[in-house]
Amino acid sequence: MNETLNIAEQTLVLHRHPRNKQETLQAWDSADEYLINYFNENQLEKHLGEDEQILLINDGFGALSCYFQEFERTVISDSYLSLSSIKLNMQRNNCPEENVLIQDCLQSFPKNVKIVLIKIPKTLAYLEFLLQQLRDVLSPETIVVAAGKVNMIHNSTLQLFEQYIGSTKTSLAKKKSRLIFSLVEQQEVPEKEIALTWEIEKQDWKIHNHANVFSRNHLDIGGRFLMDNLPEGDFSKIVDLGCGNGIVGMAASQAYPEAQITFIDESYMAVDSARINMLKNLPEEQTDNARFVVNNGLVGFKPRTYDLILCNPPFHQQQAITDHIAWSMFNDARFCLADGGELVIVGNRHLDYQDKLERIFGNCELVTENKKFVILRAVKMD
Ligand code: SAM
């Protein structure tokens, strides 16, 4: 698999992070290449005045952040894995650190932006959130160019650019990618709350979901199945691993009110929604006992610490379907569980997590199942 990007007089070595031994995917795509080539062919750098910068939104693994290393720039993403990849790839390619600010998408966007380069995200709601934030920092002279795979650019995508930025057109497709150009125009933009809130009746909870949170429109049925099948026991240190909006950890907090719950996700929006949901829905004693951490699984967490880890594992990283994040989560869980501690997961029946857990833990019990999902339990034994 090719890890060297040769483009417009630069050679960059780029890895996807976290590393996967059997990696078959590159750390950049044709949309990155299209954006870089467009920038060069049109000499966009000539538009950058003193004290003006480039804003890079949703750079997946650092191709754009590294390529534009000579310019002042701010890099924005909702993904901790993307931001970590960007930092590692910048180090790998000896990019200077002084002229770049790397931040998550919930922080304010910088004001002195002259060029905005956007990789189209998977969900429209998250794109809408980004365009809404962007609108506040654009001037009529700002150049806005987005890029994505052809199959991710629909009429609804272009409509959002029209609504929030101004007149919008697209380029021809090259290597299955397309560019989007939007002129910044004076116009009224929708004043819309993009985060969604809905109720879980059984618990009487109101669940807040930022734009990029997993299953933001409704309660995930896998998550619901796990909430309804928490193990019996006297647990004191619990992790909701890949917490999304936090529903599984909240159910655990209700079931074991004395326990300390740690909510972990690699999405900043997810962890913020989980925090909001705990504060809004559960008593103060329980929220005082909760921690909210943006992280890659349990990487860097202490060994032999937790007695219960609950997980509805992810099966995507960005656009790619993969089980390697689930694998690392299960391995991390084994490392961080105390002796006798349990990992309880929910998974689609066809994903064969049972085999993985048997291999990692040496045991795995089918707790319950329905037509679509299984709940599995593995115990740390030494
Ligand atoms: N627990 C929630 C539920 O049941 O509705 C969400 C489950 S969703 C299937 C998986 C979650 O794992 C997503 O919120 C995703 O952002 C998160 N995730 C993906 N990769 C991760 C990683 N490396 N570390 C932590 N969380 C991750």
mmCIF file of C-alpha atoms and ligand atoms in Angstrom, residues 18 81 212-215 219-220 222-224 226 240-248 264-267 270 295-298 311-317 325 329 346, ligand 1:
data_model
loop_
_atom_site.group_PDB
_atom_site.id
_atom_site.type_symbol
_atom_site.label_atom_id
_atom_site.label_comp_id
_atom_site.label_asym_id
_atom_site.label_seq_id
_atom_site.Cartn_x
_atom_site.Cartn_y
_atom_site.Cartn_z
ATOM 1 C CA PRO A 18 -4.188 4.330 14.492
ATOM 2 C CA LEU A 81 -8.109 10.256 15.458
ATOM 3 C CA ASN A 212 -21.879 14.768 14.230
ATOM 4 C CA VAL A 213 -23.005 12.363 16.947
ATOM 5 C CA PHE A 214 -23.659 8.728 16.023
ATOM 6 C CA SER A 215 -27.391 7.980 15.619
ATOM 7 C CA LEU A 219 -31.943 6.012 19.926
ATOM 8 C CA ASP A 220 -29.659 3.394 18.369
ATOM 9 C CA GLY A 222 -28.011 -1.701 19.469
ATOM 10 C CA GLY A 223 -27.414 0.848 22.233
ATOM 11 C CA ARG A 224 -30.975 0.306 23.511
ATOM 12 C CA LEU A 226 -27.246 -2.968 25.679
ATOM 13 C CA ASP A 240 -18.742 3.642 28.391
ATOM 14 C CA LEU A 241 -16.306 3.027 25.531
ATOM 15 C CA GLY A 242 -17.341 4.797 22.318
ATOM 16 C CA CYS A 243 -20.045 6.618 24.252
ATOM 17 C CA GLY A 244 -21.723 8.602 21.428
ATOM 18 C CA ASN A 245 -24.460 10.626 23.119
ATOM 19 C CA GLY A 246 -23.811 8.727 26.364
ATOM 20 C CA ILE A 247 -27.001 6.686 26.682
ATOM 21 C CA VAL A 248 -25.266 3.434 27.667
ATOM 22 C CA ILE A 264 -14.927 8.019 26.151
ATOM 23 C CA ASP A 265 -15.284 8.828 22.472
ATOM 24 C CA GLU A 266 -13.012 10.007 19.698
ATOM 25 C CA SER A 267 -15.629 12.573 18.586
ATOM 26 C CA ALA A 270 -20.078 12.990 21.117
ATOM 27 C CA ASN A 295 -9.532 9.742 23.345
ATOM 28 C CA ASN A 296 -8.625 6.894 21.053
ATOM 29 C CA GLY A 297 -10.285 4.075 23.007
ATOM 30 C CA LEU A 298 -8.465 3.452 26.275
ATOM 31 C CA CYS A 311 -19.172 -0.968 24.436
ATOM 32 C CA ASN A 312 -21.260 -0.679 21.277
ATOM 33 C CA PRO A 313 -18.225 -0.754 18.975
ATOM 34 C CA PRO A 314 -17.782 1.367 15.862
ATOM 35 C CA PHE A 315 -17.492 -0.312 12.483
ATOM 36 C CA HIS A 316 -16.340 2.740 10.490
ATOM 37 C CA GLN A 317 -13.349 5.011 10.481
ATOM 38 C CA ILE A 325 -11.037 -0.087 15.907
ATOM 39 C CA MET A 329 -10.987 -1.449 21.837
ATOM 40 C CA VAL A 346 -23.465 -5.335 21.804
HETATM 41 N N1 SAM B 1 -22.505 4.139 22.639
HETATM 42 C C1 SAM B 1 -23.276 4.853 21.649
HETATM 43 C C2 SAM B 1 -24.580 4.138 21.393
HETATM 44 O O1 SAM B 1 -24.684 2.955 21.785
HETATM 45 O O2 SAM B 1 -25.497 4.738 20.802
HETATM 46 C C3 SAM B 1 -22.493 5.015 20.356
HETATM 47 C C4 SAM B 1 -22.037 3.731 19.706
HETATM 48 S S1 SAM B 1 -21.374 3.932 18.060
HETATM 49 C C5 SAM B 1 -21.732 2.354 17.340
HETATM 50 C C6 SAM B 1 -19.626 3.843 18.270
HETATM 51 C C7 SAM B 1 -18.987 5.092 18.835
HETATM 52 O O3 SAM B 1 -17.571 4.851 18.924
HETATM 53 C C8 SAM B 1 -19.167 6.355 18.013
HETATM 54 O O4 SAM B 1 -19.693 7.372 18.833
HETATM 55 C C9 SAM B 1 -17.752 6.707 17.549
HETATM 56 O O5 SAM B 1 -17.508 8.099 17.462
HETATM 57 C C10 SAM B 1 -16.908 6.065 18.636
HETATM 58 N N2 SAM B 1 -15.523 5.762 18.232
HETATM 59 C C11 SAM B 1 -15.053 5.403 17.015
HETATM 60 N N3 SAM B 1 -13.741 5.178 17.059
HETATM 61 C C12 SAM B 1 -13.342 5.408 18.342
HETATM 62 C C13 SAM B 1 -12.103 5.353 19.006
HETATM 63 N N4 SAM B 1 -10.993 4.990 18.375
HETATM 64 N N5 SAM B 1 -12.067 5.671 20.323
HETATM 65 C C14 SAM B 1 -13.195 6.040 20.976
HETATM 66 N N6 SAM B 1 -14.406 6.104 20.385
HETATM 67 C C15 SAM B 1 -14.479 5.791 19.096
#
